[in-house]
Tab-separated table of C-alpha atoms and ligand atoms in Angstrom:
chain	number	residue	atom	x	y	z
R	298	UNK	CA	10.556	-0.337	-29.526
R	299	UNK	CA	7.315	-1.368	-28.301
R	300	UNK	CA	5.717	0.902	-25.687
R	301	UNK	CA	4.079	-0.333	-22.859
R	302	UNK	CA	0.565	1.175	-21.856
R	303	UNK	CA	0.178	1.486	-18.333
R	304	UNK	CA	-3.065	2.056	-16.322
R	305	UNK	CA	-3.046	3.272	-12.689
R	306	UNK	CA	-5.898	2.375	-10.960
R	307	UNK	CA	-6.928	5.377	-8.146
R	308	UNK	CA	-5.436	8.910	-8.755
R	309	UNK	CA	-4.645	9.617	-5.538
R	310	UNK	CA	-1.625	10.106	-3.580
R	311	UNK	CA	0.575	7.410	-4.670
R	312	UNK	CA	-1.175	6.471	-8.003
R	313	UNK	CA	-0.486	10.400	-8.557
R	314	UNK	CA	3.078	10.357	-7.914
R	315	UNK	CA	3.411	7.256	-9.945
R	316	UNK	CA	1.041	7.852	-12.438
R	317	UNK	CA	2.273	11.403	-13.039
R	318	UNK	CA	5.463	10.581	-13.057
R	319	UNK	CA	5.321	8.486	-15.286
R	320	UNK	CA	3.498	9.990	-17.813
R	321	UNK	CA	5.922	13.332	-17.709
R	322	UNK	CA	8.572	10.375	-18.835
R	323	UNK	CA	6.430	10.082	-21.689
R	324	UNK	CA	5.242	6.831	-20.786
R	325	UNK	CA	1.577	5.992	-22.310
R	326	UNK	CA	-0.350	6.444	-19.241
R	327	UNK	CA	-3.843	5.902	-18.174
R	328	UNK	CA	-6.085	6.930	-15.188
R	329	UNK	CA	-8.928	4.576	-13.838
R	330	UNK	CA	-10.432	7.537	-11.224
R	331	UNK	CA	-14.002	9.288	-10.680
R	332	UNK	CA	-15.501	12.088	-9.985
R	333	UNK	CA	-13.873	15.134	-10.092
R	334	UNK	CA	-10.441	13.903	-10.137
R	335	UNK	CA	-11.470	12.444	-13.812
R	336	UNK	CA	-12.028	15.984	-14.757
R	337	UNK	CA	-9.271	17.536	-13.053
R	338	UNK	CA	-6.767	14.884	-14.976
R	339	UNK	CA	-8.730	15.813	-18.515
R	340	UNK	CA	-8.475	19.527	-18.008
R	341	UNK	CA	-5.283	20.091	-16.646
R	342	UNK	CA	-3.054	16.600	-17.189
R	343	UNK	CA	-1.474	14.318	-14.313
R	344	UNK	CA	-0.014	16.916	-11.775
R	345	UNK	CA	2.764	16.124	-9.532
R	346	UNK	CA	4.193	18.347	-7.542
R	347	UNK	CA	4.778	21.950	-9.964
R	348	UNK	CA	4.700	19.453	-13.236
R	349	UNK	CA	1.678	18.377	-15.545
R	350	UNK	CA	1.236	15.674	-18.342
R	351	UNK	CA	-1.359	14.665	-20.587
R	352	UNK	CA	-3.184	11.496	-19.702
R	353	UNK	CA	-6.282	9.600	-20.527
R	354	UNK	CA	-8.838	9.261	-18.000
R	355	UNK	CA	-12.094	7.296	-17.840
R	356	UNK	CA	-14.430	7.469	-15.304
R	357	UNK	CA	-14.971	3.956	-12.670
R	358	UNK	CA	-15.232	2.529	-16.200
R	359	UNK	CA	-12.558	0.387	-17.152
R	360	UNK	CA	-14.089	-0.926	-20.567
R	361	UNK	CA	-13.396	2.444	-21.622
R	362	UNK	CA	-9.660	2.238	-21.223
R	363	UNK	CA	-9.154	-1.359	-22.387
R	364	UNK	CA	-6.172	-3.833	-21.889
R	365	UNK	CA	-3.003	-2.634	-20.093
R	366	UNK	CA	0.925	-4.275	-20.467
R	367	UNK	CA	0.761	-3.020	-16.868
R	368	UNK	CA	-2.057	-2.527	-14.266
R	369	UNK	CA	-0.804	-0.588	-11.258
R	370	UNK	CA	-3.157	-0.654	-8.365
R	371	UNK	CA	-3.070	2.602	-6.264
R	372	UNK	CA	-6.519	2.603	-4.301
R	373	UNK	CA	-6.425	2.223	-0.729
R	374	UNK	CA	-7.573	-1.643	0.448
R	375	UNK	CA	-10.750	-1.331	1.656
R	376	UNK	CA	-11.739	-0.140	-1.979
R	377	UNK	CA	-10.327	-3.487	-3.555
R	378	UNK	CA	-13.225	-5.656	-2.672
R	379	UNK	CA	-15.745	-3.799	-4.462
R	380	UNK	CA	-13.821	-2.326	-7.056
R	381	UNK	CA	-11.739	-5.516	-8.274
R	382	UNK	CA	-14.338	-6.989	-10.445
R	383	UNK	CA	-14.643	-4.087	-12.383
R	384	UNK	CA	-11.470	-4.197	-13.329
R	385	UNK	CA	-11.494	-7.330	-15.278
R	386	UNK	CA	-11.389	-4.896	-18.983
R	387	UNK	CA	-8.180	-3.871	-18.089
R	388	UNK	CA	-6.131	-6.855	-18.088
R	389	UNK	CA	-5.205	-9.779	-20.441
R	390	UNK	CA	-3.517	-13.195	-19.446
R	391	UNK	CA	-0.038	-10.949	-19.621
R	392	UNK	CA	-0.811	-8.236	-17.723
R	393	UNK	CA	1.344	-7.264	-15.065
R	394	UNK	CA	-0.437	-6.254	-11.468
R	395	UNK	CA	1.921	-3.759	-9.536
R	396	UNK	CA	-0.394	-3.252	-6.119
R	397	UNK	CA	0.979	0.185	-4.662
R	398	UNK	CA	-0.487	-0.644	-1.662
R	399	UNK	CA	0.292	-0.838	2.279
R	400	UNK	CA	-0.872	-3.795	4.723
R	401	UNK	CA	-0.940	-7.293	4.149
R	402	UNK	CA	-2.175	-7.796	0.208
R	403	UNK	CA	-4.154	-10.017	-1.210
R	404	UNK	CA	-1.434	-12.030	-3.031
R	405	UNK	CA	0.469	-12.515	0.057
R	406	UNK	CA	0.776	-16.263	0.207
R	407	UNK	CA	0.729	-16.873	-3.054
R	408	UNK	CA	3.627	-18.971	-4.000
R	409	UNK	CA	5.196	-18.037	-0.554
R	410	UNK	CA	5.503	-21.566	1.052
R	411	UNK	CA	5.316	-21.778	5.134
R	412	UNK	CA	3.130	-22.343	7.439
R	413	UNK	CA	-0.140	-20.004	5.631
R	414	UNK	CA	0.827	-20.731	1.473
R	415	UNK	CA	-2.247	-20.595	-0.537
R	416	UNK	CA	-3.883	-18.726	2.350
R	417	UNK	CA	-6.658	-15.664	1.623
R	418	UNK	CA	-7.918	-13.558	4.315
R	419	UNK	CA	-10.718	-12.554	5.615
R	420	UNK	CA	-9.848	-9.449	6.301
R	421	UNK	CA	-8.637	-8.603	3.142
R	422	UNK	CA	-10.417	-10.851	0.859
R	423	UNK	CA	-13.045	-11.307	2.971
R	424	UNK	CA	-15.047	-13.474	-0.191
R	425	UNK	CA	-12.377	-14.071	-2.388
R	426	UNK	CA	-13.676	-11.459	-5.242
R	427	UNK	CA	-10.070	-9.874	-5.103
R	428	UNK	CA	-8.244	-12.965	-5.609
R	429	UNK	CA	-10.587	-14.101	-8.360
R	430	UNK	CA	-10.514	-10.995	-10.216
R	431	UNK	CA	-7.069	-10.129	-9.742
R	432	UNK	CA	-5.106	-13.320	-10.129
R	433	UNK	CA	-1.992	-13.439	-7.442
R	434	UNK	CA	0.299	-15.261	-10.518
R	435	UNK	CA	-0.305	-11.944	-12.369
R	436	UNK	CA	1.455	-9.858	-9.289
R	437	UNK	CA	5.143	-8.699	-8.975
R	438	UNK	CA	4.937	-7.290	-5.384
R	439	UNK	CA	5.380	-4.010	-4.403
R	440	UNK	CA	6.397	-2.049	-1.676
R	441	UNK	CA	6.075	1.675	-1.470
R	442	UNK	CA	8.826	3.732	0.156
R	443	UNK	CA	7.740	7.175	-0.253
R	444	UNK	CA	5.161	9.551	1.564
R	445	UNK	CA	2.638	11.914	-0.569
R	446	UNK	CA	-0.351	13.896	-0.310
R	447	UNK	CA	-3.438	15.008	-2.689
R	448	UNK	CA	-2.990	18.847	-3.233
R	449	UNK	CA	-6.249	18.669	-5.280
R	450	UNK	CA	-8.426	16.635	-7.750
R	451	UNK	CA	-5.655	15.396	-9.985
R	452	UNK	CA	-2.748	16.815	-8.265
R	453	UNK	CA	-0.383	14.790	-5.996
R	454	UNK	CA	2.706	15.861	-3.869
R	455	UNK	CA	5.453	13.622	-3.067
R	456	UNK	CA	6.792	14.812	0.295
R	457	UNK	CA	9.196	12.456	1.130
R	458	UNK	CA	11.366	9.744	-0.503
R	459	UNK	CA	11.310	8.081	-3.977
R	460	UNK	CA	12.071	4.177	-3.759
R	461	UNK	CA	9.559	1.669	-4.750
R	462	UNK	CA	10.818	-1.883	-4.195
R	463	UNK	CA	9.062	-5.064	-6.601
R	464	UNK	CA	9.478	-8.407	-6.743
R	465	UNK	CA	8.105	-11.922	-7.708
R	466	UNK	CA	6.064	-13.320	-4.715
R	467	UNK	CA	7.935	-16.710	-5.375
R	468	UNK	CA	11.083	-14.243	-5.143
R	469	UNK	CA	12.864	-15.781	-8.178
R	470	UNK	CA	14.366	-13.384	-10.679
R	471	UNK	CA	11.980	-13.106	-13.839
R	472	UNK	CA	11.981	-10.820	-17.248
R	473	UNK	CA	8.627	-8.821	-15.940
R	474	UNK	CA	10.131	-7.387	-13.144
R	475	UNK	CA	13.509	-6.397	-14.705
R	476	UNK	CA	11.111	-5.056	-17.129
R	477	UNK	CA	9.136	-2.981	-14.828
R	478	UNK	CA	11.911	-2.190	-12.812
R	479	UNK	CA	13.345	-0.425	-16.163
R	480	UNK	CA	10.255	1.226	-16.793
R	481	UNK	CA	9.506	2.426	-12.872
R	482	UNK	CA	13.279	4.243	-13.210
R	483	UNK	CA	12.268	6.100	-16.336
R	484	UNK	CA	10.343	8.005	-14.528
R	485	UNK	CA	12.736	8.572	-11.597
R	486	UNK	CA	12.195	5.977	-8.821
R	487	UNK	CA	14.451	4.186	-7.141
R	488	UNK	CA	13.696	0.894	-7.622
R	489	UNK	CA	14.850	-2.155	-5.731
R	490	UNK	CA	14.045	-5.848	-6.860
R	491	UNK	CA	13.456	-8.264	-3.900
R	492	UNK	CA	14.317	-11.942	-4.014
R	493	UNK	CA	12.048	-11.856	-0.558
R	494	UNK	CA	8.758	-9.102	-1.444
R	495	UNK	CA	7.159	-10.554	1.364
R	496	UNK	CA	9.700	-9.886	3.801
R	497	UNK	CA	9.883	-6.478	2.501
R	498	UNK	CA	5.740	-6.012	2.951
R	499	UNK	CA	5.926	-7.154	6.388
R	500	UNK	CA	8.895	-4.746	7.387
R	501	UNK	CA	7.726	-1.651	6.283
R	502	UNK	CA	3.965	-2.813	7.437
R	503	UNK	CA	6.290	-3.156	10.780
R	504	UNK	CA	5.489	0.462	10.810
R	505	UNK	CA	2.253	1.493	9.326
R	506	UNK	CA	0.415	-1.631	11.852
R	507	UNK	CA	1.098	0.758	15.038
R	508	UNK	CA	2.204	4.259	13.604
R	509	UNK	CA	-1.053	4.372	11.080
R	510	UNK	CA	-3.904	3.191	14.017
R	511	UNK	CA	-2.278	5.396	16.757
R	512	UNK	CA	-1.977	8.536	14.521
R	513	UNK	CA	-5.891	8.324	13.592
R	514	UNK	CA	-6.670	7.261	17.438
R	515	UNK	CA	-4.819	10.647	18.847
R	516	UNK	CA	-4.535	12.406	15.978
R	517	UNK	CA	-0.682	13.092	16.336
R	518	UNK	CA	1.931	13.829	13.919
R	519	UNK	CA	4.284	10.677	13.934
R	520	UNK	CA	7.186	12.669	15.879
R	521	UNK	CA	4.752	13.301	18.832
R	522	UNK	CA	3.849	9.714	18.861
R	523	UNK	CA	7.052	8.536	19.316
R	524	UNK	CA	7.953	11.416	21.699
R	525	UNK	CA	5.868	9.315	24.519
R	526	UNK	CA	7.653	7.321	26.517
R	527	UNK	CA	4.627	5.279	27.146
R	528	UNK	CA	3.026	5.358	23.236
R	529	UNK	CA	6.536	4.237	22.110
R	530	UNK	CA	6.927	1.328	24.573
R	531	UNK	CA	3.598	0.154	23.388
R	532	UNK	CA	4.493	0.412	20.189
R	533	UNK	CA	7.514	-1.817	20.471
R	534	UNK	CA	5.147	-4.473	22.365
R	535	UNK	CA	3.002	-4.882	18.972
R	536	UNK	CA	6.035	-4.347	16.901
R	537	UNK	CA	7.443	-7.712	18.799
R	538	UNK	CA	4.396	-9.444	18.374
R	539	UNK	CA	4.424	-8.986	14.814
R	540	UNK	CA	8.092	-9.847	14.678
R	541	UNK	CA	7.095	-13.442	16.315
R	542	UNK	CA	4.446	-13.395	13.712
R	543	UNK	CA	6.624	-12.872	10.373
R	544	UNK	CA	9.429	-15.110	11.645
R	545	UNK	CA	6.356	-17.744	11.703
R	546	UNK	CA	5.625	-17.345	8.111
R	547	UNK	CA	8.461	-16.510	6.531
R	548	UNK	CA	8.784	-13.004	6.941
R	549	UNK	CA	11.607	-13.067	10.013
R	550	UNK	CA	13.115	-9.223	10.335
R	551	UNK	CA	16.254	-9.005	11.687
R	552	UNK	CA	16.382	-4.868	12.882
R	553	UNK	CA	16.124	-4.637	16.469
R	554	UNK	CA	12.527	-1.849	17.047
R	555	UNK	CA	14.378	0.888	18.111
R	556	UNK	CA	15.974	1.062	14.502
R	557	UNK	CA	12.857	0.553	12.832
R	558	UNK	CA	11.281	3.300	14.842
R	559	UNK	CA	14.579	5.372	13.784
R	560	UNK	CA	13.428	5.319	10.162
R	561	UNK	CA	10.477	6.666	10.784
R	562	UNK	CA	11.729	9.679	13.005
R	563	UNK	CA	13.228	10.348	10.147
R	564	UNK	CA	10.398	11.291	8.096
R	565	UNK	CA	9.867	14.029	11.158
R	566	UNK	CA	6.454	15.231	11.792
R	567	UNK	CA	4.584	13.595	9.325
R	568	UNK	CA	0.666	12.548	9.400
R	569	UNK	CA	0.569	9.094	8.365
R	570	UNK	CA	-2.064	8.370	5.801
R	571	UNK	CA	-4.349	7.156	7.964
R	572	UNK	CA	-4.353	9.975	9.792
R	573	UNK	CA	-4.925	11.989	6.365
R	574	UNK	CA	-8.047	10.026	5.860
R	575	UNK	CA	-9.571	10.188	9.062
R	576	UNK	CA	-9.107	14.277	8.909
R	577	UNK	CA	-11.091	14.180	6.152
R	578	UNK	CA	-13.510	11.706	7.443
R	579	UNK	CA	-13.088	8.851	4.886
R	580	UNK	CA	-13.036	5.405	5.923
R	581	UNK	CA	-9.778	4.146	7.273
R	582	UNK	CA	-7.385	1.260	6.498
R	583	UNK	CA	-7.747	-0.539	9.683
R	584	UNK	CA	-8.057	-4.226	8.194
R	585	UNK	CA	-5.164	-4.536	5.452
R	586	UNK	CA	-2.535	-2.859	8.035
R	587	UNK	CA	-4.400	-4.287	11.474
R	588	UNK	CA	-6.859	-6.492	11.225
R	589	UNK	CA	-5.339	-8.711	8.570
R	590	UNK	CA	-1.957	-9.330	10.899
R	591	UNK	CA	-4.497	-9.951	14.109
R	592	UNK	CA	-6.003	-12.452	11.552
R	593	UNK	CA	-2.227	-14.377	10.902
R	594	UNK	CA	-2.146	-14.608	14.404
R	595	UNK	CA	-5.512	-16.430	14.709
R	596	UNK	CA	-4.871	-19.194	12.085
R	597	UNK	CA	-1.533	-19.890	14.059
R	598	UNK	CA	-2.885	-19.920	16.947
R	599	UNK	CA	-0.814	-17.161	18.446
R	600	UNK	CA	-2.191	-14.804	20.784
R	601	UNK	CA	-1.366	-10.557	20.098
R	602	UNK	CA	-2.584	-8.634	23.049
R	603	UNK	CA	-1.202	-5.848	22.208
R	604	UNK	CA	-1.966	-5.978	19.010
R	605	UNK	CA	-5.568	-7.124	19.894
R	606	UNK	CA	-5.580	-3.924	22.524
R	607	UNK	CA	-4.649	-1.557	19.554
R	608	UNK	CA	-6.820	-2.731	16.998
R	609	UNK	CA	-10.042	-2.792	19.458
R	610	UNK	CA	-9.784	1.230	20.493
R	611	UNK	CA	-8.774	2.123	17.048
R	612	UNK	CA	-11.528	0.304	15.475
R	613	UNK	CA	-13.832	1.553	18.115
R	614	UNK	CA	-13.029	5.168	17.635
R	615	UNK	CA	-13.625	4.538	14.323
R	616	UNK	CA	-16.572	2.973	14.476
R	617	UNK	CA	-17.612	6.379	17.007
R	618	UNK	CA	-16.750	8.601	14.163
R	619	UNK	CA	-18.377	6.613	10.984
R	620	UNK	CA	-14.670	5.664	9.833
R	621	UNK	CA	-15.106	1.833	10.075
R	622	UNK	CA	-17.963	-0.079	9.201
T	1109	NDP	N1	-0.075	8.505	0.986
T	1109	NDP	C1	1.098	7.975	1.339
T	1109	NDP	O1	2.041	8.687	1.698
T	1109	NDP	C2	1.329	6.515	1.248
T	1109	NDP	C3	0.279	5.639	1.003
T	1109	NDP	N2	0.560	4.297	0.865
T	1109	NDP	C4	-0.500	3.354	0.555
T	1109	NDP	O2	-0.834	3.504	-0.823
T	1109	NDP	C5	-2.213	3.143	-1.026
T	1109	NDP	C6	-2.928	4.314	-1.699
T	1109	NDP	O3	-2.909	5.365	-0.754
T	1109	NDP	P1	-3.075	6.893	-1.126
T	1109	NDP	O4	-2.537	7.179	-2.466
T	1109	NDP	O5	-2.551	7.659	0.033
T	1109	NDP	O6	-4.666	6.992	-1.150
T	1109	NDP	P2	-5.590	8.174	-1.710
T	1109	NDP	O7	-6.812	8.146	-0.881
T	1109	NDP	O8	-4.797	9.433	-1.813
T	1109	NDP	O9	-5.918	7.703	-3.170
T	1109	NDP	C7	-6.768	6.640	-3.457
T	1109	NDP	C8	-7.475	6.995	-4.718
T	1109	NDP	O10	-8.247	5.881	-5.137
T	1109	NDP	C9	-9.441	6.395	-5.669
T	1109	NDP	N3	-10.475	5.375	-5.729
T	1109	NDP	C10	-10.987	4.641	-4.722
T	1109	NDP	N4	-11.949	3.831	-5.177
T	1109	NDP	C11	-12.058	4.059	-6.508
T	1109	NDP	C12	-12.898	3.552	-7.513
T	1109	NDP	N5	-13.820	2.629	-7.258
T	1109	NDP	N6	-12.737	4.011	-8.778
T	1109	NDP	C13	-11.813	4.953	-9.047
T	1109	NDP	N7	-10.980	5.493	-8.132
T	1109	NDP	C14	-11.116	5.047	-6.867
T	1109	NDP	C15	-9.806	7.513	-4.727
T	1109	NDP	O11	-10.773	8.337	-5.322
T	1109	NDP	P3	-11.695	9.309	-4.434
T	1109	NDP	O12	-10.809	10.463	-4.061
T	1109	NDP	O13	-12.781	9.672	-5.381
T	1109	NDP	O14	-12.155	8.510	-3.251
T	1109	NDP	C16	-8.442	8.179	-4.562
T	1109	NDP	O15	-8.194	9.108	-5.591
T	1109	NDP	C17	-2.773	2.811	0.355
T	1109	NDP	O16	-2.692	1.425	0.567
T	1109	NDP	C18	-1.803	3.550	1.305
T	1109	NDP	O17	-1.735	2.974	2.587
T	1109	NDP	C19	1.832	3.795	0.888
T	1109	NDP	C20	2.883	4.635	1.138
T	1109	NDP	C21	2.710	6.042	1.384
T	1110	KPL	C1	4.197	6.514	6.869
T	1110	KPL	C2	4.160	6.430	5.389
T	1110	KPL	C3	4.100	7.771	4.707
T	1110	KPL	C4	5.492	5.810	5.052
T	1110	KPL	O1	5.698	5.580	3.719
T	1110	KPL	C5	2.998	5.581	5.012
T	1110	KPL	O2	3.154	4.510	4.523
T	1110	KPL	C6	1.617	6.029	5.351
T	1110	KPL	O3	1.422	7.172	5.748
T	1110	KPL	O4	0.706	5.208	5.205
């Protein structure tokens, strides 16, 4: 059998849990990181969790690692811009692009139809270098279901769920992501394939537009955020917003807020990732998960207040605290 090689670019959280995962399964795996994470991986493997496996990792240099079956992107958005170019060694015409990411994604309206097909934005894309280096007909979507933390250089922890759910943006069935989906349960995920990725980005960016900003504006765990009466109406304001928003494109959802906001009580009293970053003073994702939607709205000609009201104070704070450009 022919093995495929598999590079995960960003050995963080979710590239850890994936990456590490999948290289305990034996999988060929390899790390596109820096710094002392690159060392961290070379001396002591891909740990997840209390597990470890050998994997090669090169340093921000992708000519070192070569051409990948499979390219899965695990950086956090505001990193693509820059980094995408650089990524160019790693892929051939074949390559498969699995962007582990949250927010509205570059490849969004590729081969979507509606209203925005074809559409990059601004805030994502902002001059097209991620679409050009990353080509959106080299994508199967992908929507990340789980939460997980950095323990260390090197070292991720998956602290809640396991599903990962894929899927061809023009949502027809193909052999790549049957494929993929095979090799993403070798390593223990629960994988779902999507005839409708899109729908699926926009429902579980449903929660990470409000619960992500107001975490890193208050700095509350999610259960306290909810707890207020007042947060959580607001919350449900943007969330129908949005809703108006997706049904407009082609991403209608159909759960009332109250049951979306039930999933996430159900992660308890979790700090959203956002919230992880701006604790440890890195730049925030404020334009894939905020901006970008505020951006939708714009090019149909929709106002968001509320969404509009959220992403000013958050990006404000931000700004205050050297988290947003
Ligand atoms: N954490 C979570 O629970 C979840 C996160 N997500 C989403 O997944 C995506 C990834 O998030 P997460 O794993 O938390 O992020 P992390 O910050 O934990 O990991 C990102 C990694 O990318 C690395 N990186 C950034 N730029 C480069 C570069 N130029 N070259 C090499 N490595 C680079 C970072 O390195 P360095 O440390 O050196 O900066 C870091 O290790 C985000 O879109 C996030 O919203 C989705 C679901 C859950
Ligand atoms: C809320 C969570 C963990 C849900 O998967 C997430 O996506 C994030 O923190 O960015």
């Amino acid at each position: 059998m022919v093995e495929t090689r598999v590079c995960v670019v960003g050995a963080g959280a979710v590239g850890g849990v994936i990456g590490g995962r999948l290289a305990r399964a034996g999988v060929p795996v390899s790390a596109l990181a820096r710094g002392a994470t690159v060392e961290a991986l070379r001396t002591h493997g891909w740990r997840v969790d209390d597990d470890s496996a050998p994997v090669a990792a090169a340093d921000a240099d992708a000519a070192a690692l070569g051409p990948h079956d499979v390219v899965i992107i695990a950086v956090k958005a505001h990193h693509l811009p820059a980094l995408a170019p650089a990524l160019t060694p790693l892929l051939t015409p074949s390559t498969v692009l699995i962007p582990a990411l949250n927010g509205v994604p570059w490849w969004f309206f590729h081969d979507f139809g509606g209203a925005l097909e074809g559409t990059v934005l601004a805030a994502t894309d902002p001059d097209g270098a991620v679409t050009a280096a990353l080509p959106p007909s080299q994508v199967l979507g992908c929507v990340v279901h789980l939460a997980a933390r950095q323990a260390g250089p090197g070292h991720a922890r998956l602290t809640a769920g396991d599903e990962l759910i894929i899927g061809e943006p023009s949502g027809r069935p193909s052999e790549r992501a049957t494929r993929t989906a095979e090799l993403l349960r070798s390593a223990g995920f629960r994988i779902t394939v999507s005839d409708a990725i899109q729908r699926e980005v926009w429902y579980k960016l449903w929660g990470n537009m409000t619960m992500n900003p107001i975490s890193a504006l208050t700095t509350a765990t999610a259960d306290l955020i909810l707890d207020d009466p007042l947060v959580n109406a607001f919350i449900q304001r943007v969330m129908t917003e949005a809703a108006a928003l997706g049904a407009l494109i082609g991403a209608p959802i159909t759960e009332s807020t109250e049951d979306r906001i039930a999933v996430t009580r159900r992660l308890g009293a979790f700090k959203t990732s956002m919230l992880q970053d701006a604790e440890a003073g890195r730049p925030i994702e404020l334009d894939a998960l905020v901006t970008a939607v505020r951006e939708i709205g714009d090019r149909l000609a929709i106002p968001t207040p509320h969404l509009d009201a959220l992403l000013g104070l958050t990006r404000l704070a931000a700004r205050q605290r050297g988290l947003y450009p």
